[in-house]
CSV table of N, CA and C in Angstrom, one decimal:
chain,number,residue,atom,x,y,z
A,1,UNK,N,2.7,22.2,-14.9
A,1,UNK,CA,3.3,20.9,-14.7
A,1,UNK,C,3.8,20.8,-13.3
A,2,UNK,N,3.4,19.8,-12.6
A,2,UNK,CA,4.1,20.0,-11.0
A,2,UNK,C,5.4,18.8,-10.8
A,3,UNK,N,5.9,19.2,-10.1
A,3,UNK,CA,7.9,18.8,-9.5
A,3,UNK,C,7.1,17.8,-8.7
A,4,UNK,N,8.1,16.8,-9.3
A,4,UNK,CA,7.8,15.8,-8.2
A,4,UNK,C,9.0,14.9,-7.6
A,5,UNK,N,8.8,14.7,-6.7
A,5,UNK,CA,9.9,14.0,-6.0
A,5,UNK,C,9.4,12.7,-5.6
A,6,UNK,N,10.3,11.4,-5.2
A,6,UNK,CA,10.6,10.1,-4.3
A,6,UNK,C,10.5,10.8,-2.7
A,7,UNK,N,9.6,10.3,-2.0
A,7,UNK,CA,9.3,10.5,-0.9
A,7,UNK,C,10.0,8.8,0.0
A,8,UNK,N,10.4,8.2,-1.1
A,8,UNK,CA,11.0,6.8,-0.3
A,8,UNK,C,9.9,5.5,-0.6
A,9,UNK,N,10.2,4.8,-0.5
A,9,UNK,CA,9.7,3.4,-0.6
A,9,UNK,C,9.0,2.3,0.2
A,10,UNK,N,7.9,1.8,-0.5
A,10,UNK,CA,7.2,0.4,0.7
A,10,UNK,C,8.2,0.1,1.5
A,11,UNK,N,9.5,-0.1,1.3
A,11,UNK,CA,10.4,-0.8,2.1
A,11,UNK,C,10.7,0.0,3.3
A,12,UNK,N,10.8,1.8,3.0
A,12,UNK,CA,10.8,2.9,3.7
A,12,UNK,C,9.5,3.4,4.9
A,13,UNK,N,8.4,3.5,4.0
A,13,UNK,CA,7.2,3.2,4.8
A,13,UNK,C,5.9,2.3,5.3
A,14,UNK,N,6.2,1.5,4.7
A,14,UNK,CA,5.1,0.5,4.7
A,14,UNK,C,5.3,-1.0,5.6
A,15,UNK,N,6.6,-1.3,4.7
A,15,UNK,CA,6.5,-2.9,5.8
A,15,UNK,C,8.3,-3.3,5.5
A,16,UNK,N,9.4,-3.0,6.4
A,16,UNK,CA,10.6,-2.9,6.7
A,16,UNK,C,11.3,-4.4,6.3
A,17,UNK,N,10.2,-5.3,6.0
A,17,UNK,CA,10.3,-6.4,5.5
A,17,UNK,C,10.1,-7.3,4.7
A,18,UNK,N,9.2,-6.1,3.7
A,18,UNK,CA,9.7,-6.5,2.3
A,18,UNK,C,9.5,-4.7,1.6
A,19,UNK,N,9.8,-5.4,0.1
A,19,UNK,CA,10.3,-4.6,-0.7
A,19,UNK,C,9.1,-4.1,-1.4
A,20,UNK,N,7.8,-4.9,-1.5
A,20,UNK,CA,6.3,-4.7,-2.5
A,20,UNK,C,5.3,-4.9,-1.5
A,21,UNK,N,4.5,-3.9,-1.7
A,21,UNK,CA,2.7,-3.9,-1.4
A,21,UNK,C,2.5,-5.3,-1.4
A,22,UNK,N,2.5,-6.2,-2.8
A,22,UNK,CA,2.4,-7.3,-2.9
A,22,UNK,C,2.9,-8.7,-1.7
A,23,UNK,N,4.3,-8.7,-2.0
A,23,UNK,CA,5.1,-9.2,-0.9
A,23,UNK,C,4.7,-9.5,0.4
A,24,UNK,N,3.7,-8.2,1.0
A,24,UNK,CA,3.6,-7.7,2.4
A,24,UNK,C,2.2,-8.9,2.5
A,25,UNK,N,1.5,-8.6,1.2
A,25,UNK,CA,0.3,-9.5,1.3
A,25,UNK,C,0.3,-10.6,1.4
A,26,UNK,N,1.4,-11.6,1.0
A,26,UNK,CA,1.9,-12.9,0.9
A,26,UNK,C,2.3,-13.0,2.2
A,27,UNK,N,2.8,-12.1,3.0
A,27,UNK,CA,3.1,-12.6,4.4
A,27,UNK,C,1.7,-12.6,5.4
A,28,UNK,N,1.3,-11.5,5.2
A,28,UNK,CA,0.1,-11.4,5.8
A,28,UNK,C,-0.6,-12.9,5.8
A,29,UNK,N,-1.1,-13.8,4.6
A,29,UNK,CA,-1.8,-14.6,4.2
A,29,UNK,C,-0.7,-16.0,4.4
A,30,UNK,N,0.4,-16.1,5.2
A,30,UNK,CA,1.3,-17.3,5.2
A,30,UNK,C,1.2,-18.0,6.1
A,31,UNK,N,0.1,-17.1,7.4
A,31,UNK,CA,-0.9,-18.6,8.5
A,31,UNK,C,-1.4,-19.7,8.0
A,32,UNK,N,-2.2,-19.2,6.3
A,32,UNK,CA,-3.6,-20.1,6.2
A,32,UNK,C,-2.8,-21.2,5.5
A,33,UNK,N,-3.5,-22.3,5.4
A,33,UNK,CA,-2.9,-23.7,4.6
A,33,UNK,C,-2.8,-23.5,3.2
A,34,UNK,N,-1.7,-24.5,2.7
A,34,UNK,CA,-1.1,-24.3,1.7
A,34,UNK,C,-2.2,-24.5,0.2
A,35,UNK,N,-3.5,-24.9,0.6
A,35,UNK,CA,-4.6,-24.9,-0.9
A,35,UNK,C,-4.9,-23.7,-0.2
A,36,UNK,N,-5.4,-23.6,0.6
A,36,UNK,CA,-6.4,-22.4,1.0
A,36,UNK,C,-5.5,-20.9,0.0
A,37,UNK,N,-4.0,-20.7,0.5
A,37,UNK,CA,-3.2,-19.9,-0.6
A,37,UNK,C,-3.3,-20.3,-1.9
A,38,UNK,N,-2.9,-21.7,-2.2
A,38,UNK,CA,-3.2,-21.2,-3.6
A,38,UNK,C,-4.6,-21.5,-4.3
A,39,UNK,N,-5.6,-21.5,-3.7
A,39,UNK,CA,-6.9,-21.1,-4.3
A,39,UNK,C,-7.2,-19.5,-4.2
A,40,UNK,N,-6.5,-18.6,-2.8
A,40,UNK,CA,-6.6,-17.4,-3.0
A,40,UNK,C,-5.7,-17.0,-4.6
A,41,UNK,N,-4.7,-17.4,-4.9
A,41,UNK,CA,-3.9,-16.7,-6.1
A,41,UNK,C,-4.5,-17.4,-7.0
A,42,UNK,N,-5.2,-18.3,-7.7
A,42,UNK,CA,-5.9,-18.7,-9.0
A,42,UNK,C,-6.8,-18.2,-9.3
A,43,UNK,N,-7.8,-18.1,-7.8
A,43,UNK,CA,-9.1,-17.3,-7.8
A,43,UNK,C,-8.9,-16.0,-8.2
A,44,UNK,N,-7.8,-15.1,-8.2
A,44,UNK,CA,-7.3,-13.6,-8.7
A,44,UNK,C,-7.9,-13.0,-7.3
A,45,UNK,N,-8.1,-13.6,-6.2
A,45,UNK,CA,-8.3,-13.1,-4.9
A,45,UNK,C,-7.1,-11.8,-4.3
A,46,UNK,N,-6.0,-12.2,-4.7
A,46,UNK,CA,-4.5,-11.7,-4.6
A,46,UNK,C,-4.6,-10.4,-5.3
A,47,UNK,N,-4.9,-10.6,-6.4
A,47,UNK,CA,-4.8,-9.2,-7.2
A,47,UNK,C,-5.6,-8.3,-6.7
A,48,UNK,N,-7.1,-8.9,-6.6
A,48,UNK,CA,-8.6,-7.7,-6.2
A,48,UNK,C,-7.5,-7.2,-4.0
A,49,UNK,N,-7.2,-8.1,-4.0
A,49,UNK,CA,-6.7,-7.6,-2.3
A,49,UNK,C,-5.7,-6.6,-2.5
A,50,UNK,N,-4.3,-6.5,-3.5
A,50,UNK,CA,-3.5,-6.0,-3.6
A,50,UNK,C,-4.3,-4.8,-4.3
A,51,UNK,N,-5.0,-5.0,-5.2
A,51,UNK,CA,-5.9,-3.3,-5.9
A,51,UNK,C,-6.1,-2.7,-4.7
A,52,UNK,N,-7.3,-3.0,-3.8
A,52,UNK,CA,-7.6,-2.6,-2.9
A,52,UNK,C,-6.9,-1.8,-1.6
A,53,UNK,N,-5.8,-2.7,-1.5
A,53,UNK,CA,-5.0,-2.3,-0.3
A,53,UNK,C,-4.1,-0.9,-0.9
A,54,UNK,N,-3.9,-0.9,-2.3
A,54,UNK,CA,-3.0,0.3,-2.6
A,54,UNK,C,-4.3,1.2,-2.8
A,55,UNK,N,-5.4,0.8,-2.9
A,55,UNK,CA,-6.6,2.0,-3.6
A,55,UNK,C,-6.4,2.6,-1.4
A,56,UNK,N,-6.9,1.5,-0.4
A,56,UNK,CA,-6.8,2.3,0.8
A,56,UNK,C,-5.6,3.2,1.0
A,57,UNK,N,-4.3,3.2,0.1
A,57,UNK,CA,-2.9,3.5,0.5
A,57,UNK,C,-3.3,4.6,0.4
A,58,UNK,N,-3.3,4.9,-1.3
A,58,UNK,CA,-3.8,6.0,-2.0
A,58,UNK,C,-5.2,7.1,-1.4
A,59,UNK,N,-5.8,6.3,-0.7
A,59,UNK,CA,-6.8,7.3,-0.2
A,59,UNK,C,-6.2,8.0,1.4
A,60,UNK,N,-5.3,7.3,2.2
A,60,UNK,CA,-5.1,7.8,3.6
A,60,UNK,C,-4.0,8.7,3.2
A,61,UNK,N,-3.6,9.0,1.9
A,61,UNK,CA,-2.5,10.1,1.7
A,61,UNK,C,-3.3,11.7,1.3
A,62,UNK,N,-2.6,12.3,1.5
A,62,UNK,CA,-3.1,13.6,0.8
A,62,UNK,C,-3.1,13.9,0.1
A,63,UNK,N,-3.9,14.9,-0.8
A,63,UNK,CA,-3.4,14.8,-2.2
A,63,UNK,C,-2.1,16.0,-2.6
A,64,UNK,N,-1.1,15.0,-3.2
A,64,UNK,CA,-0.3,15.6,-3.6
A,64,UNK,C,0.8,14.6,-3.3
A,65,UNK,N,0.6,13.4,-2.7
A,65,UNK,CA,1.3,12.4,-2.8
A,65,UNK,C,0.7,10.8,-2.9
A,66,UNK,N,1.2,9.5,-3.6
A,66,UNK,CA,0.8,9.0,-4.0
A,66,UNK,C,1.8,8.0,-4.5
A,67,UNK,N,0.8,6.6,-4.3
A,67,UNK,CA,2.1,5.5,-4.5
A,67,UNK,C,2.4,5.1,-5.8
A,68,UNK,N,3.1,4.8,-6.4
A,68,UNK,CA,3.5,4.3,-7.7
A,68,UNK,C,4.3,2.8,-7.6
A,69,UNK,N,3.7,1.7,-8.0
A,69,UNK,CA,4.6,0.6,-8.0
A,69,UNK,C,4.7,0.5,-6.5
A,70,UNK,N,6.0,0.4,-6.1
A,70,UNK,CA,6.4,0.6,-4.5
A,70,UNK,C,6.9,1.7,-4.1
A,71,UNK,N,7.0,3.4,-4.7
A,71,UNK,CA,7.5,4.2,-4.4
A,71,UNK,C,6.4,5.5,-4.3
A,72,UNK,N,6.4,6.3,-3.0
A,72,UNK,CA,5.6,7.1,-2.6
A,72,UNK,C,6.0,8.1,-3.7
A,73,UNK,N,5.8,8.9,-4.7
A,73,UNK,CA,5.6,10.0,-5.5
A,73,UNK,C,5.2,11.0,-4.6
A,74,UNK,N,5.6,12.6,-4.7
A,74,UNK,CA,4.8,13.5,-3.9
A,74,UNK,C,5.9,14.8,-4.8
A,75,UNK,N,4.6,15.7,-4.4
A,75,UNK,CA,5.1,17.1,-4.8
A,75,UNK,C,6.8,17.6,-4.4
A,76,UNK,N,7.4,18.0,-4.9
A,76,UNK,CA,8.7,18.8,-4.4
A,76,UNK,C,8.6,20.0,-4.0
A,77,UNK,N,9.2,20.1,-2.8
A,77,UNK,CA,9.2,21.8,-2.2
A,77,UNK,C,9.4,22.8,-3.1
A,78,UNK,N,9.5,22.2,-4.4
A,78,UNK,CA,9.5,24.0,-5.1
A,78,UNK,C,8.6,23.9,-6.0
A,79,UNK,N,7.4,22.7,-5.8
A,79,UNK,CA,6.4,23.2,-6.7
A,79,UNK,C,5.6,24.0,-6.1
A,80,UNK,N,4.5,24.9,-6.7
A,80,UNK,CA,3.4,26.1,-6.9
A,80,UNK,C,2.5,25.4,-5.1
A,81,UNK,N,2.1,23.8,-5.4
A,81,UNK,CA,1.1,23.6,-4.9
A,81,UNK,C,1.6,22.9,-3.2
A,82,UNK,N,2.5,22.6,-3.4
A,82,UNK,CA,2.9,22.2,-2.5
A,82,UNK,C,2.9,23.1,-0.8
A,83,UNK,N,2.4,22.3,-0.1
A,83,UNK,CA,2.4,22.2,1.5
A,83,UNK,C,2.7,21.9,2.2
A,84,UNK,N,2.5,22.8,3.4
A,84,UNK,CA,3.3,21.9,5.1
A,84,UNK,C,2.8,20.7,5.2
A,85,UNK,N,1.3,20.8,4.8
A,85,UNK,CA,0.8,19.9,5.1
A,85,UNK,C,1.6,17.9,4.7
A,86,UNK,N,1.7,18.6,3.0
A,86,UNK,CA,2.5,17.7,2.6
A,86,UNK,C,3.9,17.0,3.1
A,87,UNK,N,4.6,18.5,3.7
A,87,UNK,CA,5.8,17.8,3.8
A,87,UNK,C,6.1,17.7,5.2
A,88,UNK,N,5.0,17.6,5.7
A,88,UNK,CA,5.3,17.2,7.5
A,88,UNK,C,4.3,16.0,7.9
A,89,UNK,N,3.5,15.3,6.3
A,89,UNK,CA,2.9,14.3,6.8
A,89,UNK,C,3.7,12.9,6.6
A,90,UNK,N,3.1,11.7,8.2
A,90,UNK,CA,3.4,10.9,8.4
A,90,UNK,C,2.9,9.4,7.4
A,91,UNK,N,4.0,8.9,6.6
A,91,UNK,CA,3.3,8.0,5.7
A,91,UNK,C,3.3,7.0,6.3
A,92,UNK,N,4.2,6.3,7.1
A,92,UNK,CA,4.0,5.2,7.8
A,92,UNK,C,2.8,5.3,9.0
A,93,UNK,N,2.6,6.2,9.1
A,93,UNK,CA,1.5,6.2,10.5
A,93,UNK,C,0.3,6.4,9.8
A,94,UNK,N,0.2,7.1,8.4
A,94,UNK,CA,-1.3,6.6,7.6
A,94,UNK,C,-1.5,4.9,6.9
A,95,UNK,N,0.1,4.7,6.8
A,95,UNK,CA,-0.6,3.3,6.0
A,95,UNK,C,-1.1,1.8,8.1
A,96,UNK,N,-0.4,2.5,8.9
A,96,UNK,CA,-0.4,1.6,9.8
A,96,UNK,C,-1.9,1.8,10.0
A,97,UNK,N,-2.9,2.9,9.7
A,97,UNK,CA,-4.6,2.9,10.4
A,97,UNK,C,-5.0,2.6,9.0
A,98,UNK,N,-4.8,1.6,8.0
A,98,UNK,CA,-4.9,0.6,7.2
A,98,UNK,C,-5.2,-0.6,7.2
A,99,UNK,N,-6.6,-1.7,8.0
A,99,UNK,CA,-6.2,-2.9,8.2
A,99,UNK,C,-6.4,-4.0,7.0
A,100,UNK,N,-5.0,-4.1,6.6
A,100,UNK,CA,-5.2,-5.1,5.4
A,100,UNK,C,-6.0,-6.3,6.1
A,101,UNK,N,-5.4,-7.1,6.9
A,101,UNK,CA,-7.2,-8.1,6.9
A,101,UNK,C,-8.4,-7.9,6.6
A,102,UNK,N,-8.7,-6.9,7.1
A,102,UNK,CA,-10.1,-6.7,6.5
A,102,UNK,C,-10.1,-6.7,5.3
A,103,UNK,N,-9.0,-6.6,4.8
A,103,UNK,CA,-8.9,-6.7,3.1
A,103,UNK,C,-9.0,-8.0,2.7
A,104,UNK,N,-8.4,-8.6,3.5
A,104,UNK,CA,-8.3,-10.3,2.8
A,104,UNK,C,-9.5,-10.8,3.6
A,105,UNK,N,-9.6,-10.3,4.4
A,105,UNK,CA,-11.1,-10.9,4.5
A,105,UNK,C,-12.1,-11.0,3.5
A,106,UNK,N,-12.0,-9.8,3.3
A,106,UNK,CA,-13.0,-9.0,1.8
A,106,UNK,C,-13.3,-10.1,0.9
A,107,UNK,N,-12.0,-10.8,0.4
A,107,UNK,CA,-11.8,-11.5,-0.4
A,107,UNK,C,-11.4,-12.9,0.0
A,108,UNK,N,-11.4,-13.5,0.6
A,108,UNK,CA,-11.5,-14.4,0.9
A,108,UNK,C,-12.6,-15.6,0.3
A,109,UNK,N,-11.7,-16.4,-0.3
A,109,UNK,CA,-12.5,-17.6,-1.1
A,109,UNK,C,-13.2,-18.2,-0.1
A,110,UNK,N,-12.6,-18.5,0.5
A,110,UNK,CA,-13.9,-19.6,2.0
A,110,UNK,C,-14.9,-18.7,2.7
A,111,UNK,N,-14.8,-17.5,2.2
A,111,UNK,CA,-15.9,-16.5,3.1
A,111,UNK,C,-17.4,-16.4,2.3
């Protein structure tokens, strides 16, 4: 069974202004006009962008930590498996070589 700890929060690493993966996406997308948004959230564009953007989260970390909801999960210094690697890596500097546009581009109903 491996120790896990809170490594801190979206709010912690990710985007200092808001609190959800989600949230951050809603800002991202608050240039475009007001149908163009809500044909992205009807269309379930919103959801396939937010899977996506946490599936990139989840891949630029290493394994042995990992996001839940809005909170980074990761090994505790006194489990078996745990590394330097782990606990000297930068989570805000892997989610920043992340470009969510290209995510909503991806998905993008007018595209």
């Amino acid at each position: 069974m491996n120790v896990t700890t809170s490594y801190g929060t979206w709010n912690n690493h990710g985007d200092s202004s808001n609190l959800s993966v989600e949230a951050t996406i809603v800002d991202a997308i608050n240039g475009g006009d007001s149908d163009w948004r809500e044909r992205m959230e009807t269309s379930g564009a919103l959801d396939r962008i937010a899977s996506d953007y946490r599936d990139a989260i989840d891949n630029a970390l290493p394994e042995g930590i990992s996001i839940s909801g809005d909170e980074f999960i990761g090994l505790h210094h006194t489990d078996p498996d745990y590394t330097d690697e782990i606990g000297d890596f930068d989570i805000s500097e892997a989610i920043q070589g992340i470009d969510l546009f290209e995510i909503v581009q991806k998905h993008d109903v007018d595209a």
